[in-house]
Every structure is written in structure tokens, then in C-alpha cells.
Coordinates of C-alpha atoms in Angstrom, one line a residue:
X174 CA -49.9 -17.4 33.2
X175 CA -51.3 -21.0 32.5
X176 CA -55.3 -20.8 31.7
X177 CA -57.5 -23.6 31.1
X178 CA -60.6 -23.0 30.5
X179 CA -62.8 -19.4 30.1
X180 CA -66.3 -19.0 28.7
X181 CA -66.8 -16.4 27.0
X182 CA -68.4 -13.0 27.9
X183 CA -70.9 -10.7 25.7
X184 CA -71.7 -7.4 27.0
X185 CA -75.0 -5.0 25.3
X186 CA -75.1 -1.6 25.6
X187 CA -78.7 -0.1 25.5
X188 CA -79.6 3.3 24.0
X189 CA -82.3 5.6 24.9
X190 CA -83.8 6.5 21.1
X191 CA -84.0 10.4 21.4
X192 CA -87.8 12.3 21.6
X193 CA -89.0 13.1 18.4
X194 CA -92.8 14.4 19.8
X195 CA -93.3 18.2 19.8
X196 CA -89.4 18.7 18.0
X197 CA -91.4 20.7 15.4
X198 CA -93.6 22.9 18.0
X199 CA -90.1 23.3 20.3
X200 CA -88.0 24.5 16.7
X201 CA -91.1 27.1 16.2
X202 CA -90.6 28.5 19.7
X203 CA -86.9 28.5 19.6
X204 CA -87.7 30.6 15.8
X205 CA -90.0 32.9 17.7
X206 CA -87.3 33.4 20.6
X207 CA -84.7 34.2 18.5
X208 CA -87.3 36.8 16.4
X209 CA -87.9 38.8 19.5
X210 CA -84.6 38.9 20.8
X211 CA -83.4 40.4 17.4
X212 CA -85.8 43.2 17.0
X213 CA -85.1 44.3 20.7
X214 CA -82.0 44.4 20.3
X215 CA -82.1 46.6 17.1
X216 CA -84.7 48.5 19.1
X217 CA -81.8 49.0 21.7
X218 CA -79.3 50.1 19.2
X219 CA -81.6 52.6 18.1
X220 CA -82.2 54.2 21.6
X221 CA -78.7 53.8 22.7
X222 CA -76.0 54.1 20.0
X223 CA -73.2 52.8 22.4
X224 CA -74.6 49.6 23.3
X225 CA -73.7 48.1 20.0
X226 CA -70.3 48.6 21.3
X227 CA -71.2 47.2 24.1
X228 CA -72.9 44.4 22.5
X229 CA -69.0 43.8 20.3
X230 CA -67.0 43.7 23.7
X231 CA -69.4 41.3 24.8
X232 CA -68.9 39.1 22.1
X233 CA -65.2 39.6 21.9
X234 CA -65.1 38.4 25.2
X235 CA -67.1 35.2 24.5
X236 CA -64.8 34.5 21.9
X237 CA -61.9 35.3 24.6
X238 CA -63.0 32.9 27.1
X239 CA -64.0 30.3 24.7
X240 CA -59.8 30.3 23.7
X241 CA -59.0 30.2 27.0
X242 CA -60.8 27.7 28.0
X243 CA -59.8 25.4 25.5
X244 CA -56.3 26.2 26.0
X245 CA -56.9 25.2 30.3
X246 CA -57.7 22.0 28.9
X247 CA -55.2 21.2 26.5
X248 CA -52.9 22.2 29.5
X249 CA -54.8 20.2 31.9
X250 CA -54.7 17.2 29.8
X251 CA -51.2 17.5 29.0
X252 CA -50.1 17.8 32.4
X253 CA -52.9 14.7 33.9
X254 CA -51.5 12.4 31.2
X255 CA -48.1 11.1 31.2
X256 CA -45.9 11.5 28.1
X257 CA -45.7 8.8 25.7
X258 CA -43.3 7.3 23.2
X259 CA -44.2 5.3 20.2
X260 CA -42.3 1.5 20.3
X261 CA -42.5 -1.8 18.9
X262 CA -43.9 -5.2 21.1
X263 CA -42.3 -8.2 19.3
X264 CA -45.5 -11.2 19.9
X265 CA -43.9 -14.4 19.2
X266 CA -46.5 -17.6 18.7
X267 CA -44.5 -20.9 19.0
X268 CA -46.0 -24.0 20.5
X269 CA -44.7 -27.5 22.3
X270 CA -45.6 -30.7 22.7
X271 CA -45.5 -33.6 25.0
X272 CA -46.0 -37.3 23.4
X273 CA -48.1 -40.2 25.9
X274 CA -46.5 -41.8 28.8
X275 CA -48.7 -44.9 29.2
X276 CA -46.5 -46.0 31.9
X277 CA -47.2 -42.4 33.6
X278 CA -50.6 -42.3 32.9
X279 CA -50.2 -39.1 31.0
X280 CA -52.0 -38.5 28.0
X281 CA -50.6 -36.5 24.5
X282 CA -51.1 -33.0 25.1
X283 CA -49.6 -29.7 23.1
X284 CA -49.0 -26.3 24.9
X285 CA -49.4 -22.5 22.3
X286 CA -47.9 -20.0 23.9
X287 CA -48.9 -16.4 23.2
X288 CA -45.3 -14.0 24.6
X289 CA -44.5 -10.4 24.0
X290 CA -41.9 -7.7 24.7
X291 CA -40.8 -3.9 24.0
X292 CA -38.2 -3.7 21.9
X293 CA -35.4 -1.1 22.8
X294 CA -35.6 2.4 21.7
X295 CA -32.7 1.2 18.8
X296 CA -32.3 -2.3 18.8
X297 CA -31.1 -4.1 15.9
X298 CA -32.7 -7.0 13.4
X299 CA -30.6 -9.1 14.7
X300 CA -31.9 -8.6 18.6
X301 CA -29.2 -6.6 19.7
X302 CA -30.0 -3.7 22.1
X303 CA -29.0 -0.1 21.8
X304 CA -28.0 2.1 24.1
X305 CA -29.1 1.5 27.8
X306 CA -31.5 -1.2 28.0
X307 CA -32.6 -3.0 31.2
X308 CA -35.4 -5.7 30.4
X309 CA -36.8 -5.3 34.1
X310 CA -37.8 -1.7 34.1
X311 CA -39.3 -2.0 30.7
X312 CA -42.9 -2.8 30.9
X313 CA -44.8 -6.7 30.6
X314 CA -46.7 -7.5 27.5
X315 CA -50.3 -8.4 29.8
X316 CA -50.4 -4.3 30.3
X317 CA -50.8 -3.7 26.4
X318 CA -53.4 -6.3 26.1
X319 CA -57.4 -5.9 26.5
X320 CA -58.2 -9.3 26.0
X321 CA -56.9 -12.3 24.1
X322 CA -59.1 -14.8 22.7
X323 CA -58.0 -18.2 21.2
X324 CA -60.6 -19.9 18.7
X325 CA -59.6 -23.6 17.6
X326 CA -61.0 -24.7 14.2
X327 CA -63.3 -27.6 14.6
X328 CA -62.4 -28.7 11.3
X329 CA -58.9 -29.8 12.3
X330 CA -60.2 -31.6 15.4
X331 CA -59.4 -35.0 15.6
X332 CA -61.5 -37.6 14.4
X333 CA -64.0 -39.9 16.8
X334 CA -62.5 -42.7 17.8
X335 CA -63.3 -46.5 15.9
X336 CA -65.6 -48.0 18.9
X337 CA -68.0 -44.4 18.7
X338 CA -66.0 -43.0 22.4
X339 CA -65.1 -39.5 22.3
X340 CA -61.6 -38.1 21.4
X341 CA -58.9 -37.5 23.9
X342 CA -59.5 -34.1 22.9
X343 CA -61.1 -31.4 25.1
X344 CA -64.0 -28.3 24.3
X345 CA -63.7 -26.4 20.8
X346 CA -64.6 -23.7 22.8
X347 CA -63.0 -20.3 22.6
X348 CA -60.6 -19.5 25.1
X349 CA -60.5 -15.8 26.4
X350 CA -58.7 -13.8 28.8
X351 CA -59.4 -10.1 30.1
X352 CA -57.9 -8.2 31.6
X353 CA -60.7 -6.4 33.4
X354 CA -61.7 -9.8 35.1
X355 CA -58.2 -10.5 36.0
X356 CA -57.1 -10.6 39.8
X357 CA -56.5 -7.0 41.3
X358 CA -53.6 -8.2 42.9
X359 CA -52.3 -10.1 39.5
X360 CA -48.9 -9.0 38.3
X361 CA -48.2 -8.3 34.8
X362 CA -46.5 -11.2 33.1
X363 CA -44.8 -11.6 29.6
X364 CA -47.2 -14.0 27.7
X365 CA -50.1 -16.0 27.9
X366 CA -50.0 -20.2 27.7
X367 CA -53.3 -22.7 26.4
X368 CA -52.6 -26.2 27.3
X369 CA -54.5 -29.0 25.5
X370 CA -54.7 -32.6 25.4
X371 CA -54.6 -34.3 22.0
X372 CA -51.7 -35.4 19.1
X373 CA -53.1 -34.0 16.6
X374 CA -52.3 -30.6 14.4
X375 CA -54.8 -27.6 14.9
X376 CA -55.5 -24.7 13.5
X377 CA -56.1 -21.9 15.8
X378 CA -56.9 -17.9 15.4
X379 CA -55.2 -15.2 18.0
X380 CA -57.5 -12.3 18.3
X381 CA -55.4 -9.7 20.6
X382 CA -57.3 -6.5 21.7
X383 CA -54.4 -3.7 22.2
X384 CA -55.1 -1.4 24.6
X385 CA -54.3 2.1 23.6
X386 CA -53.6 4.4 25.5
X387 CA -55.0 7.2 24.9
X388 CA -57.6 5.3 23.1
X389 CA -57.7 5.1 19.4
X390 CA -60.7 4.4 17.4
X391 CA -61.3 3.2 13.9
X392 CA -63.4 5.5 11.8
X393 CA -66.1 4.5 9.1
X394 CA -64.9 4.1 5.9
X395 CA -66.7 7.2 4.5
X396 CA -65.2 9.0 7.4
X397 CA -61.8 7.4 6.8
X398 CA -62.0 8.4 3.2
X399 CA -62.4 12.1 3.8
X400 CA -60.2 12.7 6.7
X401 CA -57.4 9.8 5.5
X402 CA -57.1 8.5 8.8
X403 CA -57.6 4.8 9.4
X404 CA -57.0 4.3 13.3
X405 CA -56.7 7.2 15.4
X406 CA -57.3 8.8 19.0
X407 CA -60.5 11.6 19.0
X408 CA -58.3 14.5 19.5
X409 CA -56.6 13.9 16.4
X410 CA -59.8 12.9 14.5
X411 CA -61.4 15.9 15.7
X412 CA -58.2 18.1 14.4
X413 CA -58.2 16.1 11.2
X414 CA -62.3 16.8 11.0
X415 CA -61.3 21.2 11.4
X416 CA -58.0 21.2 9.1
X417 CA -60.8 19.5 6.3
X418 CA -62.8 22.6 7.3
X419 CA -60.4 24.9 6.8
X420 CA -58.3 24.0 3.7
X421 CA -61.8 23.6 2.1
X422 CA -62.7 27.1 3.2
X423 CA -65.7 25.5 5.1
X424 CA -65.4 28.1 7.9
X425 CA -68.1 30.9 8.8
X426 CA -66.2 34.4 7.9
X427 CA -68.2 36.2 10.8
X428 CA -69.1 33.1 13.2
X429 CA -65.9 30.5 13.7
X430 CA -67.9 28.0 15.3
X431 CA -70.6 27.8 11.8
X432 CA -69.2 25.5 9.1
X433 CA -70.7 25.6 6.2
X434 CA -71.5 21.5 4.4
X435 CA -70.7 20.3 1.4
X436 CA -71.7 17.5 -0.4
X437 CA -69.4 15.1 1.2
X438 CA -70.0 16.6 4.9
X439 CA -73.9 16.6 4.0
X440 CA -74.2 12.9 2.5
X441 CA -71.9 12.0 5.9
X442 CA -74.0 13.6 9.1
X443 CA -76.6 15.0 7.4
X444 CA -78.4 11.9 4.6
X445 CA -81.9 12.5 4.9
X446 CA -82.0 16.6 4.7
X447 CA -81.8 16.6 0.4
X448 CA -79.6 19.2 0.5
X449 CA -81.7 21.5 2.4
X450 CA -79.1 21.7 5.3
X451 CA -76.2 24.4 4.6
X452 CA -74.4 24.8 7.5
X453 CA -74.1 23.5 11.0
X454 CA -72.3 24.0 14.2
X455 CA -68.8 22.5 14.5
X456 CA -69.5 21.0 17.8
X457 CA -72.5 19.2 16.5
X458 CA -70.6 18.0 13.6
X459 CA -68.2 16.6 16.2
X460 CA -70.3 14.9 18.3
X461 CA -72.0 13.1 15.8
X462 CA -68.6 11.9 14.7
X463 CA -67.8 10.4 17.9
X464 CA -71.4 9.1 18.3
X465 CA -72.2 7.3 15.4
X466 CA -68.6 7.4 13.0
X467 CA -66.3 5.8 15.0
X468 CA -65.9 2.2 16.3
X469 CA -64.0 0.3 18.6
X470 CA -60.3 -0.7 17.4
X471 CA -60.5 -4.0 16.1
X472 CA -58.2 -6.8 17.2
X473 CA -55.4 -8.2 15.8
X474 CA -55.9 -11.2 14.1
X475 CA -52.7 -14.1 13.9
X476 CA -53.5 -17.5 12.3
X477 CA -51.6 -20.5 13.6
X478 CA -51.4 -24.1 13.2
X479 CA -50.4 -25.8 16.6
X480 CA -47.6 -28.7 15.2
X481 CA -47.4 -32.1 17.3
X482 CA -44.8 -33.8 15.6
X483 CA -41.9 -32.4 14.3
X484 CA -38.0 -32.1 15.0
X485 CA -38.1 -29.0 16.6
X486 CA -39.9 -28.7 20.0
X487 CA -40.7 -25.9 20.7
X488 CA -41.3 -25.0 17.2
X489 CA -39.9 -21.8 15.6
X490 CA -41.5 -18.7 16.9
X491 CA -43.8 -16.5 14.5
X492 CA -42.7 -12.8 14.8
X493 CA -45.2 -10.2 14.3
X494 CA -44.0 -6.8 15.6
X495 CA -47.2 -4.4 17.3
X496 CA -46.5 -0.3 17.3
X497 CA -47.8 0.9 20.7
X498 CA -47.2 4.2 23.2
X499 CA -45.0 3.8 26.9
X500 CA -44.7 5.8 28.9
X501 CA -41.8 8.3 28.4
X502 CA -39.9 10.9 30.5
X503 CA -41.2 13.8 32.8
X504 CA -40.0 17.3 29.9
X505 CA -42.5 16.8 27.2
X506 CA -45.6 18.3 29.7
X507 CA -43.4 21.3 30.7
X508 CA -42.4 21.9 27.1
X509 CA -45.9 21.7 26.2
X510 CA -47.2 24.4 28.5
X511 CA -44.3 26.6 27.7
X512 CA -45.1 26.5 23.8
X513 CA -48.5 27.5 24.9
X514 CA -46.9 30.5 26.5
X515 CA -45.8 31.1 23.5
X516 CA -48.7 30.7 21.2
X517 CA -49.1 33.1 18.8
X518 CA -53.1 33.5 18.5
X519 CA -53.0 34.4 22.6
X520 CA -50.3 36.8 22.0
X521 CA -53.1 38.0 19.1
X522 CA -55.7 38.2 21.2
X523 CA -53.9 40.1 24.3
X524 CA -52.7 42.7 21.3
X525 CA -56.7 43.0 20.6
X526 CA -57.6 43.2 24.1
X527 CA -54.8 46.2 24.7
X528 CA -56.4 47.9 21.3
X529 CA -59.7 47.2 22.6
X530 CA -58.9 48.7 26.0
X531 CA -57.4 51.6 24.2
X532 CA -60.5 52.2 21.9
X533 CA -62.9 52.2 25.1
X534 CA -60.6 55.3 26.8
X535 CA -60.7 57.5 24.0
X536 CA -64.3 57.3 23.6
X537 CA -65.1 57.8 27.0
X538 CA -62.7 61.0 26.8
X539 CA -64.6 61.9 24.1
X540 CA -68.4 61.1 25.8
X541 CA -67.1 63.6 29.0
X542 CA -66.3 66.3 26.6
X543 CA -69.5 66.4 24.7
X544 CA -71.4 65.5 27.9
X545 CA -70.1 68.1 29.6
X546 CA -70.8 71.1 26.8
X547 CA -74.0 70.1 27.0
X548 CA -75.0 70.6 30.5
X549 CA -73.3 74.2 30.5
X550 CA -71.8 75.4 27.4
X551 CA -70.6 79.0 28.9
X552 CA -68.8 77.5 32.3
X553 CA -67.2 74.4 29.6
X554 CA -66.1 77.0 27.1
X555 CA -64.6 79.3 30.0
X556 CA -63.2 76.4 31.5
X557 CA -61.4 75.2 28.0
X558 CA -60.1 78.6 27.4
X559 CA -58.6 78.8 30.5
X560 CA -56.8 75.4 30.5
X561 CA -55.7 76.1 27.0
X562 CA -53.9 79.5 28.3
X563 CA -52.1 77.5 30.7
X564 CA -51.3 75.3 28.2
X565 CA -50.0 77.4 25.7
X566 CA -47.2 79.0 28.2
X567 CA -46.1 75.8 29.2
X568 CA -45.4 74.9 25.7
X569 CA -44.0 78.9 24.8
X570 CA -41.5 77.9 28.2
X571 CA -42.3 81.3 29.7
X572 CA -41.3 81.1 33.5
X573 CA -43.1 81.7 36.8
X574 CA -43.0 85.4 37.0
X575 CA -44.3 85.3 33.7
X576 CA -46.8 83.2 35.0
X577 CA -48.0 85.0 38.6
X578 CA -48.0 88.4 36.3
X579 CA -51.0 87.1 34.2
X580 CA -53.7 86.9 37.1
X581 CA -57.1 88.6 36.9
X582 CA -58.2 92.3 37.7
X583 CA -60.3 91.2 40.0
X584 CA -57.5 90.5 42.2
X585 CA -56.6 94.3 42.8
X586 CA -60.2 95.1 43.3
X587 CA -60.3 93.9 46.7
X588 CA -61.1 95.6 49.7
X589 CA -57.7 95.1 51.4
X590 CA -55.7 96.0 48.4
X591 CA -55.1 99.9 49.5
X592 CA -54.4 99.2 52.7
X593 CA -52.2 96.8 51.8
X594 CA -50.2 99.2 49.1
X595 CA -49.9 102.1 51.9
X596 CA -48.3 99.8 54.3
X597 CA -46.1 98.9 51.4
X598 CA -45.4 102.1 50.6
X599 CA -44.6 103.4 54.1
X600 CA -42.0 100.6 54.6
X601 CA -40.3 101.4 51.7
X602 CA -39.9 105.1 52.5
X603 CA -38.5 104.2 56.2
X604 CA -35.9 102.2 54.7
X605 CA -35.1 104.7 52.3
X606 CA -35.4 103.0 48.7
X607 CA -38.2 105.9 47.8

């Protein structure tokens, strides 16, 4: 892809400067809020004993949804985003050059070309492939690339010709290509080539803008110091940010999501608080890290002086080798979600549930008993005896006629009982047995 000539582009990003009128009347109110709710709550407690259980199930399940929650979107994010492989893109910066053809009309002119391509998965020093390696399905150098920008130093441009007219050269101005301008319906292509008109040597920079994917930011060197990271994605700077937390014993006992700031968290988010701030939320913490610690990933930087003379044309190619991620196979997103199956804190929290669940049936066994004594104490007590009776001769293993013979006196006080023992005893005299 052969480009000419580009201007280049600036773009500003404004942003809104956040309200500072009334912050201290709205952090009274909030105070006051959180005041009231606290004493009626301890006024609840006091009323009704079981709604501090209550009040733990509640929270329990907070905590509970929270984990799951986080765990849907690791899933959903591992399952959106394709798999990737860490592997090398080889640039290689070489130029040519064409000498004048008066007889042609063609002036001097040099051509720096700018190519790339991904290595194989083992290949050699030497340029020698390993294993199965088919240069068509791997992909082009363009889809790596935000931007590349070509700067010529003005120092190395040819002096002004002796009768005052203007060099053969053309502008000093930077050349730049983007992929975000380029043609919707462009293909990617192996390298980028800057044509130029002159016989002279030049020094030129190469800024290259790699586009990660997923994207990977460069933290602030305060932040880089205490996480020892120095170009990273979020994800990982946020897991870096919690594992600092946590080997530092930084995290709230009671409350997960309250860390606790020491001097090198507090002189990071917190500068103008003189130590008054002790702990903060970990969410805020993050967000001010991806607000305000973390910058764009810089480009990459290759110096190069564009040779016109010479007995090599093209010249010989400067190497520089570029660690990126491709795309990789389809098993890493099902492997993923079945370790998550497997995870041992939801195992943890499904044993607490099950406790929990357990916990809640015995006291409510227990609330029916009392609360049942206390509406009629005789009929409970009666009613316990009798169930314990039963019980007692199933566990003695006495058998039903044992069983039928205990019933109550009242049963042989009833009207039809001595009518019923005459007929009894006339049927047994017919037959004979009396």
C-alpha cells in the first residue's frame, strides 16, 4: 500500500470538571441518613430479636450475588472474546533507490518500506518454520497496526540549490496512516511504502501504534512502581491492584469491599487528604486508577537513515521482532467455564448456603415449639406426652396387639359397648366355645 502524502490528525477530548458546590451540605445529609438508619435498626433488633438474623441472611445474600455476578461476567467475557496466543511480528525497515533518467524525465527518488509478519508458533533463527505453517491463513501485519507515522529530519534535508530554486525534494511533513480512516472495503496488506523524490540520505523516525487486543495500557510510574507492571490490560492491573491488597493485609476483616490505605495507596489516590483518609472502597480505588493512572500505550519508536547510494539496493532489512496476541483455537473458552465449575470459593459458598439453610429449619422447629406452649400449655403438654408414648414403643419394638391393647377407658364407656358384649357373648355360646 503506496501512500503519498497524509496530514496529520489531532483529536481533544473534553472533560466535564465534576460539581464541587453543596459536596459538604450533600456529605452532612448522607451522615444524617446513615445516623437514622442505624439507630432504627438497633431499635428493630430490640423489638424483634430474629430480625438480626434476618438482617445476616440478607447480607449473606448480597455477598452471594455480588460473586455471582462477577463470575457471569468473567464467563461472559471469556466466551464474547476469542482466545488468544502470544507471538512474535518480525517489522523489517529496508529502503531502495532509483538514480535520474534525464533521458526519461524521471527525477532521483528513494522508496522506505515499512513490512511485517507472524512468525510461526516454533520457527527457527534462521527463518525456518516449525510444524505446520501456511503463510496465507496467518494474519497481515496492517491488522496489528493503529497508525504509523513517518517523521523525516529536516536537518538531513538537502541543501537549496546554487541559483536560490528549491530542492527536488518534497514536504518535511509527517507522513501518517490510520487505520480508522482507511477504506472499509481495504484489505489487510503486509507493509506500508513512502516514496520520495530526492538523492540524498535521510534520517527518518517510525512511530508504530500496536493495537492490542484486549487493550493494554501503560500505568504511571508511581503506579508502575507499586504494582510492577509496566504495560498491561485493566483486568490484570485491577488483579495486580487487589493481590497488593491482600499480601499487604490491606483488606477489611468484616467488609471485603473496604481496604484500608497506606502511605503509598494514600500519597497515590488520595494526595491532598494529610493522612486523614484511612480506608476506601475498592471500587473507588479502581476507578480512579483507570481514570487518572493509566495512559495510552505508547508507540514504538525505530530510527532509520534512508541510504541512496550504496552497493546493495534494497538495502539490508533492520529486524525488530514485536510480541503481540492472535487469535487462537476454539477449547480455551470451554476450559475456562469448566474451571469455573470447579471453583473452589463457589463450592464454599453453596456449603454456606446448605449450612445456612440448615440453621434456618432448626430454628423455626424450635420457634413452633415454644410458640405453641405458649398459646396452650395443657393441650401442648398432653399432646407431647402422647406422641412421646408412641414413640417410645416404636423404639421398645413392641408389636400391634401390643399397640391396639393400650387405648383409653373411655373407649369401653360407651353406650353401645353392652350391647355389643351380649351379642358377643350369645354368638359364642351358639357355637359352643363357652
Amino acid at each position: 500500500a503506496r501512500h503519498e502524502d497524509a496530514t496529520m490528525s489531532t483529536k481533544f477530548a473534553e472533560v466535564a470538571p465534576r460539581a464541587g458546590r453543596g459536596r459538604g451540605r450533600g456529605r452532612g445529609r448522607r451522615n444524617h441518613q446513615e445516623q437514622q438508619q442505624k439507630l432504627f435498626q438497633e431499635k428493630v433488633v430490640a423489638s424483634i430479636p430474629a430480625s438480626a438474623v434476618f438482617t445476616q441472611l440478607q447480607e449473606f445474600e448480597r455477598r452471594v450475588d455480588a460473586t455471582l455476578a462477577r463470575k457471569k461476567a468473567e464467563v461472559n467475557e471469556a466466551l464474547k472474546s476469542a482466545p488468544r496466543d502470544p507471538r512474535t511480528v518480525r517489522i523489517y525497515v529496508y529502503n531502495t533507490w532509483k538514480e535520474a533518467n534525464p533521458a526519461e524525465g524521471e527525477d532521483a527518488s528513494w522508496t522506505l518500506h515499512v513490512q511485517g509478519r507472524v512468525l510461526a508458533p516454533h520457527e527457527c533463527a534462521d527463518g525456518t518454520a516449525g510444524g505446520d505453517y501456511d503463510p496465507e491463513t496467518e494474519p497481515k501485519f496492517s491488522e496489528f497496526v493503529r497508525s504509523v507515522e513517518i517523521r523525516l529530519d529536516p536537518a538531513s534535508a538537502p541543501p537549496p540549490a546554487a541559483d536560490g530554486a528549491a530542492p527536488a525534494e518534497e514536504s518535511d511533513e509527517p507522513i501518517r496512516w490510520e487505520s480508522d480512516k482507511a477504506p472499509a472495503d481495504a484489505k489487510p496488506v503486509d507493509g506500508f511504502e513512502v516514496k520520495r523524490v530526492g538523492n540524498t540520505d535521510r534520517k527518518a523516525k517510525i512511530l508504530i501504534a500496536v493495537k492490542h487486543k484486549p487493550e493494554r495500557y501503560k500505568p504511571k510510574p508511581e503506579l508502575s512502581r507499586l504494582l510492577g507492571l509496566d504495560l498491561e490490560t485493566r483486568p490484570r492491573l485491577i488483579a495486580a491492584l487487589w493481590q497488593y491488597c491482600r499480601l499487604n493485609d490491606l483488606l477489611d476483616k468484616e467488609d471485603a469491599t473496604l481496604v484500608a490505605l497506606d502511605d503509598r495507596l494514600r500519597s497515590l489516590f488520595y494526595k491532598g487528604s494529610n493522612g486523614e483518609k484511612q480506608s476506601a472502597k475498592f471500587v473507588d480505588l479502581c476507578e480512579m486508577m483507570c481514570a487518572g493512572c493509566l495512559d495510552p500505550a505508547p508507540p514504538v519508536e525505530l530510527d532509520y537513515v534512508v541510504r541512496t547510494r550504496g552497493r546493495k539496493n534494497p538495502t539490508h532489512p533492520d529486524c525488530y521482532d514485536l510480541l503481540v496476541d492472535v487469535p487462537g483455537g476454539d477449547k480455551a473458552p470451554h476450559n475456562f467455564v469448566e474451571g469455573i465449575g470447579r471453583d473452589a470459593e463457589i463450592a464454599a459458598l453453596d456449603a454456606k448456603i446448605q449450612a445456612g439453610i440448615k440453621k434456618i429449619e432448626k430454628h423455626l422447629q424450635r420457634r413452633s415449639y415454644f410458640l405453641g406452649f405458649s398459646h396452650s400449655p395443657v393441650d401442648f403438654i398432653n399432646t407431647v406426652v402422647a406422641q412421646q408414648a408412641r414413640d417410645i414403643a416404636i423404639v421398645r419394638n413392641d408389636g400391634r396387639k401390643r399397640r391396639l391393647a393400650e387405648r383409653r377407658t373411655e373407649f369401653y364407656n360407651k353406650p353401645w359397648v353392652d350391647e355389643a358384649v351380649m351379642q358377643y357373648v350369645t354368638r359364642q355360646s351358639k357355637a359352643g366355645k363357652i
